[in-house]
Coordinates of C-alpha atoms in Angstrom, one line a residue:
M200 CA 0.2 -0.2 -0.3
G201 CA 1.1 3.7 -0.7
I202 CA 1.9 6.7 1.5
E203 CA -0.9 9.1 0.1
L204 CA 1.0 12.6 -1.1
T205 CA -0.3 15.4 0.4
A206 CA -0.1 19.1 -0.2
L207 CA 3.0 19.2 2.5
H208 CA 4.5 17.1 0.3
W209 CA 4.5 18.8 -2.9
I210 CA 5.2 21.9 -1.3
Y211 CA 8.2 20.7 0.4
V212 CA 9.3 19.7 -3.1
V213 CA 8.4 23.0 -4.6
F214 CA 10.9 24.8 -1.8
I215 CA 13.8 22.4 -2.6
V216 CA 13.5 23.3 -6.4
L217 CA 13.7 26.9 -5.4
I218 CA 16.5 26.8 -3.0
I219 CA 18.1 24.7 -5.0
G220 CA 17.5 27.6 -8.2
F221 CA 18.9 30.4 -5.7
M222 CA 21.7 28.9 -5.0
V223 CA 22.7 28.1 -8.8
K224 CA 22.0 31.7 -9.2
R225 CA 24.0 32.2 -6.1
R226 CA 21.5 34.0 -4.4
D227 CA 20.9 34.1 -0.4
T228 CA 18.4 31.4 0.7
T229 CA 17.6 32.5 3.9
L230 CA 14.1 34.3 2.7
I231 CA 12.9 31.1 1.1
C232 CA 13.4 28.9 3.6
I233 CA 11.1 31.1 6.0
L234 CA 8.8 31.7 3.4
G235 CA 9.0 28.0 3.2
I236 CA 8.8 27.2 6.8
F237 CA 5.8 29.1 7.1
V238 CA 4.0 28.3 3.8
L239 CA 3.9 24.4 5.1
A240 CA 2.7 25.6 8.5
I241 CA 0.0 27.4 7.4
V242 CA -1.4 24.6 4.8
A243 CA -0.9 22.2 7.5
T244 CA -2.5 24.2 10.7
G245 CA -4.6 27.2 9.1
D246 CA -3.5 28.8 11.6
L247 CA -2.1 32.1 11.2
T248 CA -0.4 33.0 14.5
S249 CA 0.6 29.5 15.2
S250 CA 2.3 29.5 11.6
I251 CA 4.1 32.7 12.4
S252 CA 4.8 30.9 15.6
G253 CA 6.5 28.1 13.6
V254 CA 8.8 30.2 12.1
F255 CA 10.5 30.9 15.7
N256 CA 10.1 27.7 16.9
S257 CA 12.1 25.9 13.7
F258 CA 15.1 28.4 14.4
I259 CA 14.8 26.9 18.2
F260 CA 15.0 23.7 17.0
A261 CA 17.7 24.1 14.4
I262 CA 20.3 25.8 17.0
T263 CA 18.9 22.9 19.3
E264 CA 20.3 20.5 17.0
L265 CA 23.4 22.4 16.1
L266 CA 24.1 24.0 19.3
S267 CA 27.2 21.4 20.1
T268 CA 28.2 22.0 16.4
I269 CA 28.3 25.8 17.1
L270 CA 30.0 25.4 20.6
I271 CA 32.6 23.2 19.6
I272 CA 33.7 25.6 16.9
S273 CA 33.7 28.6 18.5
I274 CA 35.7 26.9 21.8
I275 CA 38.7 25.7 19.3
V276 CA 38.8 29.2 17.6
A277 CA 39.2 30.9 21.1
M278 CA 41.8 28.1 22.0
S279 CA 43.2 28.8 18.9
R280 CA 43.5 32.8 19.8
V281 CA 45.1 32.0 22.9
L282 CA 47.7 29.9 20.9
M283 CA 48.2 32.6 18.7
T284 CA 48.7 35.4 20.8
S285 CA 51.4 33.5 23.4
G286 CA 53.1 32.5 20.2
I287 CA 52.5 28.6 21.1
N288 CA 51.7 28.0 17.6
E289 CA 55.1 29.1 16.6
V290 CA 56.7 26.6 18.6
M291 CA 54.3 23.5 17.8
V292 CA 54.7 24.0 14.3
A293 CA 58.6 24.7 14.0
P294 CA 59.9 21.1 14.0
F295 CA 58.3 20.9 10.7
T296 CA 60.1 23.9 9.6
K297 CA 63.4 21.7 9.7
I298 CA 61.9 19.7 7.2
I299 CA 60.7 22.1 4.6
K300 CA 63.8 22.4 2.3
T301 CA 62.3 21.3 -1.0
P302 CA 58.8 22.7 -2.9
T303 CA 57.7 19.1 -3.0
L304 CA 58.6 18.6 0.8
A305 CA 57.2 22.0 1.6
Y306 CA 53.2 21.2 -0.4
W307 CA 53.2 18.0 1.2
T308 CA 54.1 18.6 4.4
I309 CA 51.6 22.3 4.7
G310 CA 49.0 20.0 3.4
I311 CA 49.5 17.3 5.8
L312 CA 49.9 19.2 8.6
M313 CA 46.8 20.9 7.3
M314 CA 44.9 18.4 7.3
I315 CA 45.9 17.0 10.9
I316 CA 45.3 20.4 12.7
S317 CA 42.4 21.1 10.8
W318 CA 40.3 17.9 12.0
F319 CA 41.1 19.5 15.7
F320 CA 41.1 23.0 15.0
W321 CA 38.7 23.6 12.3
P322 CA 40.6 24.6 8.8
S323 CA 39.9 28.7 9.6
P324 CA 42.0 28.7 12.8
A325 CA 44.2 26.5 11.4
V326 CA 45.4 28.1 8.0
A327 CA 45.8 31.1 10.5
L328 CA 48.0 29.2 12.9
L329 CA 50.1 27.4 10.3
G330 CA 50.3 30.1 7.5
A331 CA 51.7 32.7 9.2
V332 CA 54.7 30.2 10.5
L333 CA 55.5 28.5 7.5
L334 CA 54.6 30.4 4.5
P335 CA 58.1 32.6 4.8
V336 CA 60.0 28.6 4.8
A337 CA 58.0 27.4 2.1
I338 CA 58.5 30.5 -0.1
R339 CA 62.2 30.0 0.6
A340 CA 62.1 26.2 -0.1
G341 CA 60.9 27.3 -3.7
L342 CA 57.3 26.6 -3.1
P343 CA 55.2 29.9 -4.3
A344 CA 52.5 31.2 -2.3
L345 CA 49.7 30.1 -4.6
G346 CA 51.1 26.5 -3.9
V347 CA 51.3 27.3 -0.1
A348 CA 47.5 28.6 -0.3
M349 CA 46.7 25.4 -2.6
A350 CA 47.7 22.9 -0.2
M351 CA 46.0 24.3 2.7
N352 CA 42.9 24.7 1.2
L353 CA 42.8 21.2 -0.5
F354 CA 43.8 19.4 1.9
G355 CA 41.9 21.6 5.4
H356 CA 39.1 23.3 3.8
G357 CA 38.7 19.6 1.5
I358 CA 40.0 16.9 2.8
A359 CA 39.6 17.5 6.8
L360 CA 36.6 19.6 6.8
S361 CA 34.3 17.2 4.6
S362 CA 35.4 14.2 6.5
D363 CA 35.2 16.1 9.7
F364 CA 36.5 12.9 11.2
V365 CA 37.0 14.4 15.0
I366 CA 34.7 17.3 15.9
Q367 CA 31.9 16.0 13.5
G368 CA 30.2 19.0 13.0
A369 CA 29.2 18.3 9.1
P370 CA 28.3 14.6 9.4
K371 CA 26.0 15.6 12.4
L372 CA 24.5 18.4 10.0
T373 CA 23.9 15.4 7.1
A374 CA 22.8 12.6 9.4
D375 CA 20.6 14.6 11.1
A376 CA 19.1 15.4 7.8
A377 CA 19.1 11.8 6.7
G378 CA 17.6 10.5 9.4
I379 CA 20.6 8.2 10.5
P380 CA 23.3 8.0 13.2
V381 CA 26.6 10.2 12.6
G382 CA 28.7 7.3 12.4
D383 CA 27.3 5.7 9.7
V384 CA 28.3 9.0 7.9
V385 CA 31.4 8.8 8.6
S386 CA 31.9 5.4 8.0
A387 CA 30.4 5.6 4.6
S388 CA 32.2 8.5 4.1
I389 CA 35.7 7.1 4.7
P390 CA 36.7 5.8 1.3
L391 CA 35.1 8.7 -0.4
V392 CA 37.3 10.9 1.3
I393 CA 40.0 8.6 0.6
T394 CA 39.6 8.7 -2.8
M395 CA 38.9 12.2 -3.2
G396 CA 41.7 13.5 -1.1
L397 CA 44.3 11.2 -3.0
V398 CA 43.2 12.3 -6.7
T399 CA 42.9 16.1 -6.0
T400 CA 45.8 16.6 -4.3
I401 CA 48.0 14.4 -6.7
V402 CA 46.7 16.3 -9.3
A403 CA 47.0 19.5 -7.9
F404 CA 50.6 18.8 -7.2
F405 CA 51.1 17.5 -10.5
L406 CA 50.2 20.5 -12.4
L407 CA 51.9 22.8 -10.1
R408 CA 55.1 20.9 -10.5
R409 CA 54.6 21.6 -14.3
D410 CA 53.7 25.3 -14.1
M411 CA 56.9 26.1 -11.9
K412 CA 58.8 24.1 -14.4
R413 CA 57.8 26.6 -17.3
G414 CA 58.1 29.2 -15.2
T415 CA 54.8 30.5 -15.1
L416 CA 54.8 30.7 -11.3
D417 CA 56.3 33.9 -10.1
L418 CA 58.6 32.7 -6.6
K419 CA 58.7 36.4 -5.6
E420 CA 55.3 37.1 -5.8
T421 CA 54.7 37.5 -2.2
K422 CA 58.6 37.8 -0.6
E423 CA 57.6 41.1 1.4
T424 CA 54.5 39.3 2.8
A425 CA 56.9 36.4 3.7
D426 CA 59.4 38.5 5.7
G427 CA 56.4 40.5 7.4
L428 CA 54.9 37.5 8.3
E429 CA 58.1 36.1 9.7
R430 CA 57.4 38.9 12.3
V431 CA 54.3 38.4 12.7
T432 CA 53.3 39.8 16.1
A433 CA 52.8 37.4 19.4
E434 CA 52.6 38.9 22.6
N435 CA 55.8 38.0 25.3
L436 CA 53.6 36.3 27.6
L437 CA 55.2 33.5 28.2
T438 CA 59.0 32.1 28.1
R439 CA 60.6 29.9 25.8
G440 CA 60.4 26.9 28.1
Q441 CA 56.6 27.5 28.6
K442 CA 55.5 27.8 25.0
R443 CA 57.6 24.5 24.7
F444 CA 55.8 22.4 27.7
F445 CA 52.0 23.9 26.3
A446 CA 53.5 22.7 22.6
I447 CA 54.0 19.2 23.6
L448 CA 50.7 19.2 26.1
I449 CA 48.2 20.2 23.6
P450 CA 49.1 17.7 21.0
I451 CA 49.2 14.7 23.6
A452 CA 46.1 16.1 25.3
F453 CA 44.2 15.6 22.0
S454 CA 45.8 12.4 21.1
L455 CA 44.7 11.5 24.4
D456 CA 41.1 12.2 23.5
V457 CA 41.3 10.4 20.3
I458 CA 42.7 7.4 22.0
A459 CA 39.6 7.7 24.5
M460 CA 37.2 8.0 21.5
S461 CA 38.5 4.6 20.0
V462 CA 38.7 2.8 23.5
L463 CA 35.5 4.0 24.7
K464 CA 33.9 3.8 21.3
L465 CA 33.0 7.7 21.6
Q466 CA 31.1 8.9 18.6
G467 CA 28.9 12.1 17.5
G468 CA 28.1 14.2 20.5
D469 CA 30.0 12.1 22.8
A470 CA 33.0 12.4 20.5
T471 CA 32.2 16.4 20.6
A472 CA 31.6 16.8 24.2
L473 CA 35.1 15.3 25.1
I474 CA 37.3 17.3 22.2
G475 CA 35.4 20.8 23.8
G476 CA 35.6 20.3 27.4
T477 CA 39.6 19.5 27.1
A478 CA 39.5 22.8 24.6
V479 CA 38.1 24.4 27.3
F480 CA 40.5 23.8 30.1
I481 CA 43.4 24.3 27.7
L482 CA 42.0 27.6 27.2
L483 CA 41.4 28.6 30.6
V484 CA 44.6 27.3 31.8
L485 CA 46.5 29.2 28.8
C486 CA 45.1 32.5 29.9
L487 CA 45.5 32.0 33.8
V488 CA 49.6 30.8 32.7
A489 CA 50.2 33.6 30.1
H490 CA 48.0 36.7 31.0
K491 CA 48.3 36.0 34.7
K492 CA 46.1 38.8 37.0
E493 CA 44.2 39.3 33.6
G494 CA 43.5 35.9 32.9
L495 CA 40.4 35.5 33.8
E496 CA 38.7 38.6 32.0
K497 CA 40.5 37.2 29.2
S498 CA 39.5 33.9 29.2
T499 CA 36.1 35.6 28.5
S500 CA 37.5 37.7 26.0
Y501 CA 38.6 35.0 24.0
L502 CA 35.1 33.0 24.5
I503 CA 33.7 35.9 22.9
Q504 CA 36.1 35.9 20.0
G505 CA 35.1 32.2 19.5
F506 CA 31.4 32.7 19.7
Q507 CA 31.2 35.8 17.3
F508 CA 33.2 33.3 15.0
G509 CA 30.8 30.5 15.8
F510 CA 27.3 32.2 15.0
K511 CA 29.0 34.4 12.1
V512 CA 29.8 30.8 10.7
F513 CA 26.4 28.7 11.1
G514 CA 23.9 32.4 11.0
P515 CA 23.4 31.6 7.6
V516 CA 22.9 27.8 8.2
I517 CA 20.3 28.3 10.9
P518 CA 17.3 29.0 8.7
I519 CA 18.2 26.5 5.9
A520 CA 18.8 23.6 8.3
A521 CA 15.6 24.8 10.2
F522 CA 13.7 24.2 6.7
F523 CA 14.8 20.8 6.2
Y524 CA 14.5 19.7 9.4
L525 CA 10.9 19.7 8.6
G526 CA 11.6 16.9 6.2
D527 CA 12.1 14.2 8.8
S528 CA 11.0 14.4 12.7
G529 CA 11.5 17.9 13.1
F530 CA 8.0 18.5 11.5
K531 CA 5.9 17.0 14.1
Q532 CA 7.9 18.6 17.1
I533 CA 7.8 22.3 15.2
I534 CA 4.4 22.2 13.4
G535 CA 2.5 19.1 14.8
D536 CA 1.1 16.0 14.2
F537 CA -0.7 17.0 10.5
L538 CA 1.3 14.6 8.2
P539 CA -0.9 11.4 7.1
V540 CA -1.6 8.3 9.9
A541 CA 0.8 5.7 7.9
S542 CA 3.4 8.8 6.9
H543 CA 7.5 8.1 8.2
G544 CA 8.2 12.1 7.5
I545 CA 7.9 13.9 4.3
V546 CA 11.4 13.2 2.8
N547 CA 10.9 9.0 3.3
D548 CA 7.0 9.5 2.3
L549 CA 8.4 10.7 -1.0
G550 CA 11.1 8.4 -1.5
V551 CA 8.8 5.5 -1.1
G552 CA 6.4 7.2 -3.6
L553 CA 9.5 8.0 -6.2
A554 CA 10.2 4.7 -6.0
A555 CA 6.9 3.4 -6.8
V556 CA 6.6 5.9 -10.1
V557 CA 10.2 6.0 -11.5
P558 CA 12.9 3.4 -11.7
L559 CA 15.5 5.5 -9.9
T560 CA 19.0 3.2 -10.5
K561 CA 21.9 3.6 -8.2
E562 CA 23.8 5.2 -10.8
V563 CA 21.0 7.9 -11.0
A564 CA 20.8 8.6 -7.4
V565 CA 24.8 8.7 -7.2
V566 CA 24.8 11.3 -10.2
T567 CA 22.1 13.2 -8.6
L568 CA 23.4 13.3 -4.8
A569 CA 27.2 14.6 -6.8
V570 CA 25.4 17.2 -8.4
V571 CA 22.8 18.4 -5.5
G572 CA 26.0 18.7 -3.3
A573 CA 27.8 20.9 -5.9
I574 CA 24.6 23.1 -6.6
T575 CA 24.6 24.0 -2.4
G576 CA 28.1 24.2 -2.4
L577 CA 27.8 27.1 -4.7
D578 CA 26.4 29.9 -1.8
G579 CA 30.3 29.6 -0.6
S580 CA 29.6 28.6 2.9
G581 CA 30.2 24.7 2.5
F582 CA 27.8 24.2 5.3
S583 CA 24.3 26.0 5.0
G584 CA 23.4 23.4 2.0
I585 CA 24.1 19.8 3.4
S586 CA 21.3 19.4 5.4
L587 CA 19.6 19.2 2.0
A588 CA 22.7 16.7 1.1
G589 CA 21.4 14.3 3.8
S590 CA 17.6 14.9 2.9
V591 CA 18.0 14.2 -0.7
G592 CA 20.3 11.2 0.3
N593 CA 17.6 9.9 2.7
L594 CA 14.8 10.1 -0.4
F595 CA 17.2 8.3 -3.0
G596 CA 17.9 5.5 -0.2
N597 CA 14.4 4.9 0.4
A598 CA 13.4 4.8 -3.4
I599 CA 16.8 2.4 -4.4
G600 CA 16.0 0.1 -0.9
G601 CA 19.5 1.2 0.4
G602 CA 22.8 3.1 0.2
T603 CA 21.5 6.1 2.4
A604 CA 24.8 6.6 4.3
T605 CA 26.6 6.7 1.2
L606 CA 24.8 9.0 -0.5
T607 CA 24.8 11.6 2.2
A608 CA 28.1 11.0 2.8
L609 CA 29.2 12.0 -1.1
G610 CA 26.6 14.8 -1.3
Q611 CA 28.4 16.1 2.2
I612 CA 31.8 15.6 0.3
T613 CA 31.0 17.3 -3.0
A614 CA 29.2 20.2 -1.2
I615 CA 32.2 21.0 1.5
W616 CA 34.7 20.6 -1.1
I617 CA 33.2 23.0 -3.5
G618 CA 31.5 25.4 -1.1
G619 CA 33.8 25.1 2.1
G620 CA 36.8 26.8 0.5
T621 CA 38.3 25.4 -2.3
L622 CA 36.4 26.5 -5.5
I623 CA 34.0 29.2 -4.6
P624 CA 36.4 32.6 -4.7
W625 CA 35.3 34.5 -1.5
A626 CA 35.0 30.7 0.8
L627 CA 39.0 31.2 -0.5
I628 CA 39.5 34.3 1.5
P629 CA 41.2 33.2 4.8
A630 CA 44.0 31.4 2.5
A631 CA 44.5 33.7 0.2
A632 CA 45.1 36.6 2.5
I633 CA 47.4 34.9 4.4
C634 CA 49.4 34.0 1.3
N635 CA 48.6 37.5 -0.5
V636 CA 47.2 35.9 -3.5
S637 CA 44.2 36.2 -5.6
P638 CA 41.3 34.4 -4.0
F639 CA 40.1 33.7 -8.3
E640 CA 43.2 32.8 -8.8
L641 CA 43.2 30.5 -6.2
A642 CA 40.1 29.3 -7.6
R643 CA 41.2 28.8 -10.8
R644 CA 44.0 26.8 -9.9
N645 CA 41.9 24.5 -7.8
L646 CA 39.1 24.0 -10.4
L647 CA 40.1 21.1 -12.5
P648 CA 42.3 19.1 -9.8
V649 CA 38.6 19.3 -7.6
L650 CA 36.8 18.4 -11.0
I651 CA 38.8 15.5 -11.7
G652 CA 38.4 14.5 -8.0
L653 CA 34.5 14.8 -7.9
V654 CA 34.2 12.7 -11.1
V655 CA 36.6 9.9 -9.7
T656 CA 34.9 9.6 -6.2
T657 CA 31.1 10.0 -7.7
I658 CA 32.1 6.9 -9.8
V659 CA 33.3 5.0 -6.6
A660 CA 30.5 5.7 -4.4
M661 CA 28.5 3.5 -7.5
F662 CA 30.5 0.8 -6.6
L663 CA 29.7 1.1 -2.7
I664 CA 26.4 1.0 -2.7

């Protein structure tokens, strides 16, 4: 017996199409999402007052669902500010400056360091932590500033952000929208992340080396910036011994967290809480040791900076996530029990209905998810549309009878690689700015490697479903 599709289902579909259309046109989708929430509410309830309230309640629901992710990012950024101010970040990466002797070593060392640090600190803070210290070293080793920016982008905003294995902010967004456990998305994403990462970074390196041999890249383009960054201002708050102590202690603390996650089988919110709690204690200890009498006030100041960053990043995500949560369990909690009795949520119903009328193959589903993920990334945030990727992954997974986790992971990867900071110029600004290169030139250089990587990863996904 088929699921009854009501006006609510079709309204949801119409607004998904509108959201994708606005993203393609690079227009903001907040207004469309809010309008979609309101229309769904008023059609369901027929009550203007409760429909207006429903918009606000949907925001509360979305913030509640996203709060742990917003908090962990805010706290990590706050901690990174202390590391930079105190100069601990310079000591942490100092051993690697001895390794960087050639352009090849510079590219891969900076890239791999960026990936590892981004898993724990988030890519934007990691760019600041690494770039200021290693850019001058890389340039002196013969790697152009554009190559440094590419390495930081592809490994940080590409591999690390699209996988997000430690903080698990991205997998939580997509998993919630798809109605599956976070662990399922993380597990399904591993082979896809490896494929995308290897193909993209190797192709990018090959093209970079080719153009360096041709002499089309100027090695002197950021000489002045490099010299200036070597003198980046870090306040003289700690002794050399104290910096070394904390530079060793902090990686050990987070490594112990990773071990604890493995031994205790912590995932999702529990893993996030462990990382977040560790970061809070590190932040407080560093503030008290570095700022001494002003430590109490400074700890609050750093936290405020972190929260400002967190809500700035997730501000555009909240209305979009609020709309897509209505496709699953959020509808009943936000608007009420107005779906048909046999309904399992709007997205699930649409998936069952689609399977009944369209011969949807796994190949069609995979390609569609890759395209949807790519489109959602066009706004340049990377995160604003991955809830849509999760919803569509759930829709197609139900339609083809499985593979929801792989489809969701693929949508997450394509959305973040394109929008999170590798192809959209206005998302490339952090790395471009610290390397003193044009974000448009950086996006142009990343284009071919990323597109090749996405094609190969999409093909691999077809064999995994």
